[in-house]
Coordinates of C-alpha atoms in Angstrom, one line a residue:
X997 CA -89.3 -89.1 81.8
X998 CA -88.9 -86.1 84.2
X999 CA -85.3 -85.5 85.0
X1000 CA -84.2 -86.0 88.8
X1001 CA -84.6 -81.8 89.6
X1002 CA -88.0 -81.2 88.3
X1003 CA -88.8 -84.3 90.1
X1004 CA -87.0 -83.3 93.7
X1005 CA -88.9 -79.4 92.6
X1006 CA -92.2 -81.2 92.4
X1007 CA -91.5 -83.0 95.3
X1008 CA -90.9 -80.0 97.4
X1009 CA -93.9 -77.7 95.8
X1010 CA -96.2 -80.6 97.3
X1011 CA -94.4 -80.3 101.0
X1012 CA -94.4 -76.5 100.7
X1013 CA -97.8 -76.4 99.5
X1014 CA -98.9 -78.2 102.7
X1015 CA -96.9 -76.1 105.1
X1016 CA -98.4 -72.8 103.8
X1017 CA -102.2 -74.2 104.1
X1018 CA -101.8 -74.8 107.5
X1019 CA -100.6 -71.0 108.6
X1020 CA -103.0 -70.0 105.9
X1021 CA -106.0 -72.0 106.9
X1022 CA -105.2 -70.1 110.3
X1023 CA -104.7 -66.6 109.9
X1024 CA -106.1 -65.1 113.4
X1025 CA -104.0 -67.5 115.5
X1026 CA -100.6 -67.5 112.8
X1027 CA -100.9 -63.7 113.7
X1028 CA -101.1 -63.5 117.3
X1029 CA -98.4 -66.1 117.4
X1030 CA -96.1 -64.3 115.3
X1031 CA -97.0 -60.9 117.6
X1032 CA -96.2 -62.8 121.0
X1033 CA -92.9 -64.0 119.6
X1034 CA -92.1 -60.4 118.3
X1035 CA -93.0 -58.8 121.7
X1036 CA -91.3 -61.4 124.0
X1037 CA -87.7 -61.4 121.8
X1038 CA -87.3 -57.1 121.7
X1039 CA -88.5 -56.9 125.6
X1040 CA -84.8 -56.1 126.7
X1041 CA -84.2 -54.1 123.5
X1042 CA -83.4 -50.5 123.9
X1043 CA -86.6 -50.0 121.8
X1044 CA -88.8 -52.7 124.1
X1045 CA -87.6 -51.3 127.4
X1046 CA -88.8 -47.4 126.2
X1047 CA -92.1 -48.8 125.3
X1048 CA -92.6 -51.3 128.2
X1049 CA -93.0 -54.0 126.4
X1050 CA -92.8 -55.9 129.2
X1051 CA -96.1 -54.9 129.8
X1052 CA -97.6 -55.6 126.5
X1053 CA -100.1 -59.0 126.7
X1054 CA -102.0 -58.2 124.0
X1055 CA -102.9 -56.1 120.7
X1056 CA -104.6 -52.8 122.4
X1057 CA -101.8 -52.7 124.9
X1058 CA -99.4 -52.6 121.7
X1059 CA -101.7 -49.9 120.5
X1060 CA -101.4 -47.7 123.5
X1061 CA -97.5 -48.0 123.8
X1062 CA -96.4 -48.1 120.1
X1063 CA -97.4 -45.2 118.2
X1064 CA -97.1 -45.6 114.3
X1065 CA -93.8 -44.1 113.1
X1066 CA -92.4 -43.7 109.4
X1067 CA -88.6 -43.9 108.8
X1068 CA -87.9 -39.8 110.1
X1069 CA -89.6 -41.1 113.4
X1070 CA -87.7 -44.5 113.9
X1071 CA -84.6 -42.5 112.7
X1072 CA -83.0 -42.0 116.0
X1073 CA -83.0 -45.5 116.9
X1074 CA -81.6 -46.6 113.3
X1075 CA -78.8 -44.1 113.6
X1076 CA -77.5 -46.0 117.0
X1077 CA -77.3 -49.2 115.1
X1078 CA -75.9 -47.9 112.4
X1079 CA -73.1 -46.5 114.5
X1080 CA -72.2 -50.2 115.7
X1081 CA -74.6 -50.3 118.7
X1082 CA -76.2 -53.8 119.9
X1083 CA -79.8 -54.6 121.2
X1084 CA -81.1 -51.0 119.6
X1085 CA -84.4 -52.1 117.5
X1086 CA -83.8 -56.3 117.9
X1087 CA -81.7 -58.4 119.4
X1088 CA -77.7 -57.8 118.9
X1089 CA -76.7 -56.2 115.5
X1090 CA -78.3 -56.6 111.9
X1091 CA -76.6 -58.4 109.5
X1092 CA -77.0 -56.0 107.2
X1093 CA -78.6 -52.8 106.2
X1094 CA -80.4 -52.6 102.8
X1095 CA -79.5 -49.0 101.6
X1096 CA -82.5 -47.0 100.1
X1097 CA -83.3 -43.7 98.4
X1098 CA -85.6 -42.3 100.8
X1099 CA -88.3 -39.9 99.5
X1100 CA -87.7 -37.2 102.8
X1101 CA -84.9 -39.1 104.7
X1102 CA -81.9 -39.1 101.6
X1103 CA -80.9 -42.4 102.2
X1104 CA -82.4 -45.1 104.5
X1105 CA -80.8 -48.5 106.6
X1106 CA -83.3 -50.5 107.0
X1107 CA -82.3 -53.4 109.3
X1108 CA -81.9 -56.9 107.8
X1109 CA -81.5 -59.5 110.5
X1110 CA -80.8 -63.0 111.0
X1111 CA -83.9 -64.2 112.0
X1112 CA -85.2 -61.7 108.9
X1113 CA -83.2 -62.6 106.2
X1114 CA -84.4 -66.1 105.7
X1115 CA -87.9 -65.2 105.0
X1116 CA -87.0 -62.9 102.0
X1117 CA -85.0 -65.9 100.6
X1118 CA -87.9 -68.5 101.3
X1119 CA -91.2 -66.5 100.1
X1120 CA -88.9 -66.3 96.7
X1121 CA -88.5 -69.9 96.6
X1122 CA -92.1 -70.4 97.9
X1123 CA -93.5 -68.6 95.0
X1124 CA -91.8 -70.4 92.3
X1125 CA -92.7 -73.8 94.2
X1126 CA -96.5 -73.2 94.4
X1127 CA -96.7 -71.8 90.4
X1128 CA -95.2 -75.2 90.1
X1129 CA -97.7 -77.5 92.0
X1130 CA -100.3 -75.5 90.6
X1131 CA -99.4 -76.0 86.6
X1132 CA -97.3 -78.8 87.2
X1133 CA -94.8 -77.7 85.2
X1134 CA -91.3 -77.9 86.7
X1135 CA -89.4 -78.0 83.3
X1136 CA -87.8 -74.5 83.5
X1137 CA -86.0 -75.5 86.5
X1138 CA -83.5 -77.6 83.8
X1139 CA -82.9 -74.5 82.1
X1140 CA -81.1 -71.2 82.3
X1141 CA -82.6 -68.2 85.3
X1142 CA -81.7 -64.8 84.8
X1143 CA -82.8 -62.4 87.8
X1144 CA -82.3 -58.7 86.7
X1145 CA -80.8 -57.2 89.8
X1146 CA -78.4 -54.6 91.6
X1147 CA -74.9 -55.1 92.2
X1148 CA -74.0 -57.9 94.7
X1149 CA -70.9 -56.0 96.1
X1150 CA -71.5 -55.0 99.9
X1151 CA -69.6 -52.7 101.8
X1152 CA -69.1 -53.2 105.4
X1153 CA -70.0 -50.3 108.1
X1154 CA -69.4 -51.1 112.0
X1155 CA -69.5 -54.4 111.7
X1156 CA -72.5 -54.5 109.3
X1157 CA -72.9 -55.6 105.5
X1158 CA -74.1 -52.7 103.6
X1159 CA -76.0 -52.8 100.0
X1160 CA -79.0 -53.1 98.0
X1161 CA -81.6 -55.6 99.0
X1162 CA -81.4 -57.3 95.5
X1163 CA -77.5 -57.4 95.8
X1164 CA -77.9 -58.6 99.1
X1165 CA -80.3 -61.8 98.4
X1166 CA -78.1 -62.4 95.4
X1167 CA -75.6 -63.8 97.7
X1168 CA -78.6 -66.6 98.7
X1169 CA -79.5 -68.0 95.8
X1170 CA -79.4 -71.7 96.8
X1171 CA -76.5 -74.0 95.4
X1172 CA -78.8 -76.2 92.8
X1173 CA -79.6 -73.4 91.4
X1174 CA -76.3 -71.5 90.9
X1175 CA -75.2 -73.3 87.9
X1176 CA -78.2 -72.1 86.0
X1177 CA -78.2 -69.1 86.8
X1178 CA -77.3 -65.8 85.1
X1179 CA -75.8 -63.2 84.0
X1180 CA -72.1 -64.5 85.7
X1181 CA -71.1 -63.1 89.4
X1182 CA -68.7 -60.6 87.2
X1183 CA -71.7 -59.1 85.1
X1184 CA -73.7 -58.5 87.8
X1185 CA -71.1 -56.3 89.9
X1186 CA -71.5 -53.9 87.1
X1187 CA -72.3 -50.8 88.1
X1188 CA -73.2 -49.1 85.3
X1189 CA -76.6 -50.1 84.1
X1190 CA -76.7 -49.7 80.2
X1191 CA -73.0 -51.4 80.3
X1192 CA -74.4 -54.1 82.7
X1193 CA -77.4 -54.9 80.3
X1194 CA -75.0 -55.1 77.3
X1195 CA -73.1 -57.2 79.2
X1196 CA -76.2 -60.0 80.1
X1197 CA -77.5 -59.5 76.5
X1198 CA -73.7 -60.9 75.6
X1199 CA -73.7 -63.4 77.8
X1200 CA -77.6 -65.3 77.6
X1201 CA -77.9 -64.6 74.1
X1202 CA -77.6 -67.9 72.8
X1203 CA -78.7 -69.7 76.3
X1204 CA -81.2 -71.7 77.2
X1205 CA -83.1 -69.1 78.7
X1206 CA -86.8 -70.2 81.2
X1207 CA -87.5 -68.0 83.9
X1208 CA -86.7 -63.9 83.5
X1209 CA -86.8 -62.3 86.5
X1210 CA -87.2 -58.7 87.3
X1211 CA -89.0 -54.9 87.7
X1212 CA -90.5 -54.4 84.4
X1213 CA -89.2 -51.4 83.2
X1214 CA -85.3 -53.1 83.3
X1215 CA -86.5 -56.5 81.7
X1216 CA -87.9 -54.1 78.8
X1217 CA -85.2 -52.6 78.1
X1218 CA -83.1 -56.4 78.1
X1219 CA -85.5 -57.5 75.7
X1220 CA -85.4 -53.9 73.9
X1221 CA -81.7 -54.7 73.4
X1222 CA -81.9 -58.5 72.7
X1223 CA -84.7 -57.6 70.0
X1224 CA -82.0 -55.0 68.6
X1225 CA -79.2 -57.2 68.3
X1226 CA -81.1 -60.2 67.1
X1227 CA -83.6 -59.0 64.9
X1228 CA -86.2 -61.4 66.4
X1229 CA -88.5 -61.8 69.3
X1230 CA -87.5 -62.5 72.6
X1231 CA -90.2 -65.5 72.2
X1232 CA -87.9 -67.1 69.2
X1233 CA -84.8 -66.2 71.0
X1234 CA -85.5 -68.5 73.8
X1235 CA -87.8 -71.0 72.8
X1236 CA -88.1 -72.1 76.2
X1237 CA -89.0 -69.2 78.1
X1238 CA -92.2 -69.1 79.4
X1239 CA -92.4 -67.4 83.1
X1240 CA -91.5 -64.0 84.2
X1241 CA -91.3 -62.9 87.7
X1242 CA -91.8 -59.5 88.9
X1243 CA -92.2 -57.1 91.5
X1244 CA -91.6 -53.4 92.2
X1245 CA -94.5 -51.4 89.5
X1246 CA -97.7 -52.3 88.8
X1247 CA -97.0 -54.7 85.4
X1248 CA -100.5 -54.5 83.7
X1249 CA -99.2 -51.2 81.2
X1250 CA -96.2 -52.9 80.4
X1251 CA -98.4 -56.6 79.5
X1252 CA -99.5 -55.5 75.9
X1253 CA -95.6 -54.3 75.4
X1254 CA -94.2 -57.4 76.7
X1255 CA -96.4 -59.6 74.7
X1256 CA -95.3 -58.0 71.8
X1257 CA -91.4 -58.1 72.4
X1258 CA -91.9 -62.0 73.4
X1259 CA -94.0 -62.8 70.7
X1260 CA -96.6 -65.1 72.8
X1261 CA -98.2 -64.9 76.3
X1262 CA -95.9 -66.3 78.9
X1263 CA -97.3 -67.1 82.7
X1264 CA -96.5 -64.6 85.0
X1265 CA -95.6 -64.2 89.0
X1266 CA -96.3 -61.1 90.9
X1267 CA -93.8 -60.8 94.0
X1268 CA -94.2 -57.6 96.6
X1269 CA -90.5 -57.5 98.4
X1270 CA -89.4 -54.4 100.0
X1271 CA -86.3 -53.9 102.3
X1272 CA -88.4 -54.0 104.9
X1273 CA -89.8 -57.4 104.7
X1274 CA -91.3 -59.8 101.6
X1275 CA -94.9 -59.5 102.0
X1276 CA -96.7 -61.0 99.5
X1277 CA -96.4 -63.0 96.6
X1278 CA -99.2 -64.9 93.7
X1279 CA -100.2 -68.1 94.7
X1280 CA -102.5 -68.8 92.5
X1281 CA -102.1 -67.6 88.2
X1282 CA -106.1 -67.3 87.9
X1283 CA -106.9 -65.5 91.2
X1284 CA -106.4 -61.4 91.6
X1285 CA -103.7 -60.5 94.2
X1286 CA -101.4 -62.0 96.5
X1287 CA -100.6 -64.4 99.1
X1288 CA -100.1 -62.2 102.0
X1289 CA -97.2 -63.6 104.2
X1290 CA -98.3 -64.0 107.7
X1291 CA -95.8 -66.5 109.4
X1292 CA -92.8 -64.6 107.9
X1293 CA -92.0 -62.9 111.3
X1294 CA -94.3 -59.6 110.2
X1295 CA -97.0 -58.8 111.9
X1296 CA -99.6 -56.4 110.4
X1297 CA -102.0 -54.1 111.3
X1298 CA -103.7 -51.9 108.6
X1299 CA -105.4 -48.1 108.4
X1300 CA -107.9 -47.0 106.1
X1301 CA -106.6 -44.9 103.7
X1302 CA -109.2 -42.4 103.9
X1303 CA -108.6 -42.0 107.9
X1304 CA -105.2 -42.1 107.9
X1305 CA -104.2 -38.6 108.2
X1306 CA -107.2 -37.9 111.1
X1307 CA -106.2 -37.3 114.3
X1308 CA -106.0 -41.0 116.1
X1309 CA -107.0 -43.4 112.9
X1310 CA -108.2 -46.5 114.2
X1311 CA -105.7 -49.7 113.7
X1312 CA -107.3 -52.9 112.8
X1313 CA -105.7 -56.5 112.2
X1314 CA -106.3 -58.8 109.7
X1315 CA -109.0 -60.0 111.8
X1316 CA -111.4 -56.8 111.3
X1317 CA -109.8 -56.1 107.3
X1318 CA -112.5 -56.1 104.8
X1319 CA -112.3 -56.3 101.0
X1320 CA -111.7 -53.6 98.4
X1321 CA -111.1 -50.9 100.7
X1322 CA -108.1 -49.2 100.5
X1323 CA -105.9 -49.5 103.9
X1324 CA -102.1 -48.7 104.6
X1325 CA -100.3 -51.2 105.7
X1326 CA -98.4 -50.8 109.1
X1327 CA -95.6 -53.5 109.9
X1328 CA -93.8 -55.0 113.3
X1329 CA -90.9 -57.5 112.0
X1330 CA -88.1 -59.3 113.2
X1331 CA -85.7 -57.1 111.7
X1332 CA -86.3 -54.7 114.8
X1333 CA -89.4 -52.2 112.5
X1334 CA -92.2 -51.4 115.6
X1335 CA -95.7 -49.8 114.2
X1336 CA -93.4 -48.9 110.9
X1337 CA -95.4 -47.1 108.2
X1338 CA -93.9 -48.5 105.1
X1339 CA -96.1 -45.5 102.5
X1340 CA -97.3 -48.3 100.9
X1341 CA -101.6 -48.8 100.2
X1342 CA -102.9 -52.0 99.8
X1343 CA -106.6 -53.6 99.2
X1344 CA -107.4 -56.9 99.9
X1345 CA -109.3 -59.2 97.2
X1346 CA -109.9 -62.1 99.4
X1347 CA -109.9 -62.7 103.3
X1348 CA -110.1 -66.8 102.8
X1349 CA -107.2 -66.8 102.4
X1350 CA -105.7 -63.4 103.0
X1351 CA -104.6 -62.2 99.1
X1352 CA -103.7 -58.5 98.6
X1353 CA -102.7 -56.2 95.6
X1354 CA -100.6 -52.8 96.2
X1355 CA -103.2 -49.9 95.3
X1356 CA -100.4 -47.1 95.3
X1357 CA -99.2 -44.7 98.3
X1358 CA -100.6 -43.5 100.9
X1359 CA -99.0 -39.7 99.5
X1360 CA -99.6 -39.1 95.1
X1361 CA -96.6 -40.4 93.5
X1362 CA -94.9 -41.7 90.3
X1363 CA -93.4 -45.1 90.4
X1364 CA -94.3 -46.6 87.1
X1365 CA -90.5 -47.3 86.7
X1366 CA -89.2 -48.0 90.4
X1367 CA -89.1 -43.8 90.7
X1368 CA -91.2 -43.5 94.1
X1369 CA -91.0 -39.7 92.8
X1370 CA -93.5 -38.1 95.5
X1371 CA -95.2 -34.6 95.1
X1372 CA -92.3 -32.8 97.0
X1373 CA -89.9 -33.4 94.8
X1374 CA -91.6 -32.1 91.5
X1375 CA -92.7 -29.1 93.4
X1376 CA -89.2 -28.2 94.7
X1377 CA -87.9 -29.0 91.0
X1378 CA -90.3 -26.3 89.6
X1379 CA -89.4 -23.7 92.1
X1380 CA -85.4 -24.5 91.6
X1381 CA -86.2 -23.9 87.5
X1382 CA -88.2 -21.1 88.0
X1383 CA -86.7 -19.0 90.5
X1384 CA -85.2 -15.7 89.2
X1385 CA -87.4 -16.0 86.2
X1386 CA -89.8 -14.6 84.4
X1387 CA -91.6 -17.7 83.9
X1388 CA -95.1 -17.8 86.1
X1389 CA -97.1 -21.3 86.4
X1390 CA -100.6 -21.3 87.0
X1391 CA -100.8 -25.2 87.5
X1392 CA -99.3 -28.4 86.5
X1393 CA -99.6 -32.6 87.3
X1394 CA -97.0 -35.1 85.9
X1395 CA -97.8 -38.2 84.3
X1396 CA -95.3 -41.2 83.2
X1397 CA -95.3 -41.9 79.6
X1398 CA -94.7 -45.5 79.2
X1399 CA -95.1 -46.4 75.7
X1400 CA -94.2 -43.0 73.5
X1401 CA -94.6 -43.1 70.0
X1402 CA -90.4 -42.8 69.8
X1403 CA -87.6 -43.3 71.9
X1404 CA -87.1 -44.0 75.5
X1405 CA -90.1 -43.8 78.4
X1406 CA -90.1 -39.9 80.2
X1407 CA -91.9 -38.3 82.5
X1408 CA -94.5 -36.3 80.6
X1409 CA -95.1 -32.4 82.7
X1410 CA -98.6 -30.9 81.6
X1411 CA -97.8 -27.2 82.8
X1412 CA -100.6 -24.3 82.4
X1413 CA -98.2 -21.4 82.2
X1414 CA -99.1 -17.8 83.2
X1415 CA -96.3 -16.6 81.7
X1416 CA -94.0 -18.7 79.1
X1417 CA -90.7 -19.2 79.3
X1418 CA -88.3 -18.1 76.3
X1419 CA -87.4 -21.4 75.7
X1420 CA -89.2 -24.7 76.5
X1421 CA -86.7 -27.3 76.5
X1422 CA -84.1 -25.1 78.8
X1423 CA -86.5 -25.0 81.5
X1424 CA -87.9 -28.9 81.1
X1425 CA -83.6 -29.4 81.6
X1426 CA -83.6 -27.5 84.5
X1427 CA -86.3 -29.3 86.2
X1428 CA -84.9 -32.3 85.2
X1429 CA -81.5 -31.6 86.9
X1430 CA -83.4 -30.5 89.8
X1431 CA -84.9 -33.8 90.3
X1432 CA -82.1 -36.1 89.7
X1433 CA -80.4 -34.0 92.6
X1434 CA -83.5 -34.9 95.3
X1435 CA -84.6 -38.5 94.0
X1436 CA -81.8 -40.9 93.3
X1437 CA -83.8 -43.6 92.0
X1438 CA -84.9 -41.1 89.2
X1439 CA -81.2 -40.2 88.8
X1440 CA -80.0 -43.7 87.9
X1441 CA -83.3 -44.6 86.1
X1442 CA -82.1 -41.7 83.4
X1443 CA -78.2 -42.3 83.3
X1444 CA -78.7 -45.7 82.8
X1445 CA -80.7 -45.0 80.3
X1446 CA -84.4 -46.3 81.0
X1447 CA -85.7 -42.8 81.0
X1448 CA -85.4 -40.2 79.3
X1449 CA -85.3 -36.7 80.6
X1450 CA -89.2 -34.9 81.3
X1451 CA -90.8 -33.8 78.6
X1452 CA -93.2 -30.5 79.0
X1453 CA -96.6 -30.3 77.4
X1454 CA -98.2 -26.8 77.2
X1455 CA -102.1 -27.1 78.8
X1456 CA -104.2 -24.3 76.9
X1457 CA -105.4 -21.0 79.6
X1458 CA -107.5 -22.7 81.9
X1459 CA -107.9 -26.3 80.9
X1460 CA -106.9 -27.6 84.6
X1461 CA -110.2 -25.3 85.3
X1462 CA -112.1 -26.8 82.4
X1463 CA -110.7 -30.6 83.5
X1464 CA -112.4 -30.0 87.1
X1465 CA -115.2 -28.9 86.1
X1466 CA -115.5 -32.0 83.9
X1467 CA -115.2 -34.4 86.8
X1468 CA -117.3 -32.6 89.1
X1469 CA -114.3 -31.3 91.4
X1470 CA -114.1 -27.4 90.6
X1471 CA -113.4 -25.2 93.8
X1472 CA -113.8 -26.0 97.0
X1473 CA -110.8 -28.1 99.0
X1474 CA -110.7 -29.8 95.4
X1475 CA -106.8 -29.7 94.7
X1476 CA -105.2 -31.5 90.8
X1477 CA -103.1 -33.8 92.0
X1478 CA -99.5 -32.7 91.7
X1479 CA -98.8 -36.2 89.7
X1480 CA -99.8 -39.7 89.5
X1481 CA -98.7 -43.1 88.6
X1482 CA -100.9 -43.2 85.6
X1483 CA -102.7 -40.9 82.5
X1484 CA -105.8 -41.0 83.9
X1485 CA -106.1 -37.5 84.2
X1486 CA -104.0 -35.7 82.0
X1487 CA -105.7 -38.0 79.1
X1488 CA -108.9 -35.1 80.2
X1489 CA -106.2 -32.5 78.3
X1490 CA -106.7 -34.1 75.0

């Protein structure tokens, strides 16, 4: 006989299952109800009363007064709120700011509201209820959660909470579910990454463990360190583990690693939360993407990729989206972000109902690890190593290495040199240094000990050239890309 909370968890998958049907059986108008509400509520904003939207009725009169904007654009507003002003970007003050590592900002607030903040916490929640009406299996909800996150401690700034988005949901996890789950309140204020991972491998050891929750590359190394202490699989450790949630990097080159640390195949839920809003999340475990979230107080309009960087690219709603082609996302939420281009690239697998995956970033980048390393950055680190050197690159990409032969994960540089440096390893530590300076992500991802510092590979005298030529690209506007989430093209070295 079920005990009483998979029963009530059952219960409420069935009523939540209903609810999202209906907003998902009616995209068009869940959108344009979710725009109306949006426009009407920021009218007497700061942000509203510069772009007239007293004046906006419909979707091309939001097109002529709200030009896209990334975060350098939307900056000036931000920095008002952040110095304790009211009705800026939304109505009155956040409740917090989720602190970021931006890629060209330094560091971003992005505005978590009260009206906001709810849907982050319910689209969690929403996910685990469907995976259960779908399987039917409710059983893990008995047993111990762990949910791999950043440190819960907020500081306060004008008024406002200020912290990482994970720290700042961990203060929502609902009461039912606090007495199963780990690591303790303690463990999880730890700053220190490797120290905090110690810590939880302590502490759930000999638990009951069911659900595992978090990015990839920090539940491997949890289960890298339980394996170590243990001397068994992560499978025979916790017999009763058998769903993982995650979000952040693309899991599919981490599955075959996974499987083997476990020991078995364990179901799987996809989740695609930013600071910005909680967009998407698997609904179903044998369809491809995600359930996009359209009556979560975001409303989206979408750019092909390919257009994007034209003149006036055309801006589309889900209404005119078609599948497999690649579009970045734009978003309008209740957290006070107006035509906001979150970088992020998306492609939809199904318009009935609305599912998408995340295809990569609108700019090449590495964030096979959480990263968001961008082109800039590795271009500004080999410039800092090489400058007042000797040492002359004719080309080089960057490519993660996820699953070396030994040690930690790096970043693997395939440099082409023109002239070689005296000595390799100094200059791959200089570039190294160079980059934990401009990307902080990267700096805690290789002092907690996830990563380990860059690795260079030597690329024989024109084998970029001979790699062009392969794939039909030599000369021309044809340009290597300066790095890329995957090994897809330096494996054209080997």
């Amino acid at each position: 006989m079920l005990s009483l909370k998979p029963a009530i968890a059952k219960s409420l998958a069935k009523r939540v299952y209903k609810n999202i049907k209906k907003w998902a059986n009616k995209p068009i108008e869940t959108q344009e109800k979710v725009f109306q509400d949006l426009i009407s509520k920021a009218a007497a904003t700061a942000f509203g009363k510069d772009h007239d939207f007293i004046s906006i009725n419909n979707y091309s009169d939001f097109i002529k007064r709200v030009p896209i904007r990334d975060y350098e654009d939307l900056k000036p507003y931000v920095e008002k709120v952040v110095a304790g002003e009211e009705n800026i970007l939304w109505v009155g003050k956040p409740l917090y700011f989720a602190k970021t590592s931006g890629t060209t900002s330094g560091s971003k607030y992005i505005p978590i509201t009260k009206e906001s903040m709810p849907t982050h916490v319910e689209a969690a929640r929403n996910a685990i209820l469907l995976y259960i009406h779908e399987t039917g299996n409710a059983k893990f909800v008995d047993g111990k959660m762990i949910f791999l996150q950043g440190s819960p401690v907020l500081k306060e700034q004008n008024g406002i909470q200020l912290g990482r988005l994970s720290g700042i949901v961990a203060h929502y996890v609902p009461k039912y579910l606090q007495k199963n789950r780990m690591p303790s309140f303690k463990t999880n204020c730890i700053e220190d990454w490797e120290t905090k991972v110690d810590a939880i491998v302590e502490e759930t050891v000999r638990e009951d463990m069911t659900v595992i929750s978090g990015i990839p590359s920090w539940v491997q190394m949890y289960f890298e360190k339980l394996q170590q202490k243990t001397g068994k699989q992560v499978g025979d450790i916790f017999k009763n583990f058998n769903l993982f949630i995650f979000g952040g990097v693309n899991y599919e080159p981490y599955r075959a690693k996974f499987e083997n640390l476990i020991g078995r195949k364990v179901d799987s839920i996809e989740l695609y939360p930013a600071s910005e809003g909680f967009f998407a999340f698997q609904d179903k475990q044998n369809e491809k993407g995600m359930l996009l979230q359209l009556n979560s107080g975001i409303f989206y309009e979408f750019i092909k990729a390919d257009e994007f960087f034209n003149d006036n690219p055309k801006r589309i709603t889900i209404a005119d989206v078609e599948v497999g082609i690649n579009y970045v996302m734009i978003i309008s939420t209740n957290a006070g972000l107006w035509a906001y281009n979150i970088g992020d690239t998306v492609e939809f697998t199904s318009t009935n109902p609305y599912r998408v995956i995340v295809s990569g970033r609108i700019k090449h980048f590495i964030s096979a690890f959480g990263e968001h390393v961008i082109g800039k950055e590795v271009e500004q680190a080999m410039r800092d190593a090489t400058l007042n050197t000797q040492v002359r690159v004719s080309e080089f990409t960057v490519a993660p290495q996820i699953n070396p032969n030994e040690g930690l994960p790096y970043h693997e540089w395939f440099v082409e040199f023109e002239n070689e440096p005296e000595n390799l390893s100094a200059l791959a530590k200089k570039i190294d240094e160079s980059l934990q300076k401009q990307n902080s992500y990267y700096f805690d991802l290789i002092e907690g000990k996830v990563l380990q510092p860059l690795k260079i590979t030597k690329v024989k005298k024109d084998g970029f050239q001979k790699y062009m030529k392969s794939v039909g690209k030599l000369g021309g506007q044809n340009k290597i890309p300066r790095l890329s989430n995957d090994r897809k093209i330096v494996e054209g070295f080997s």
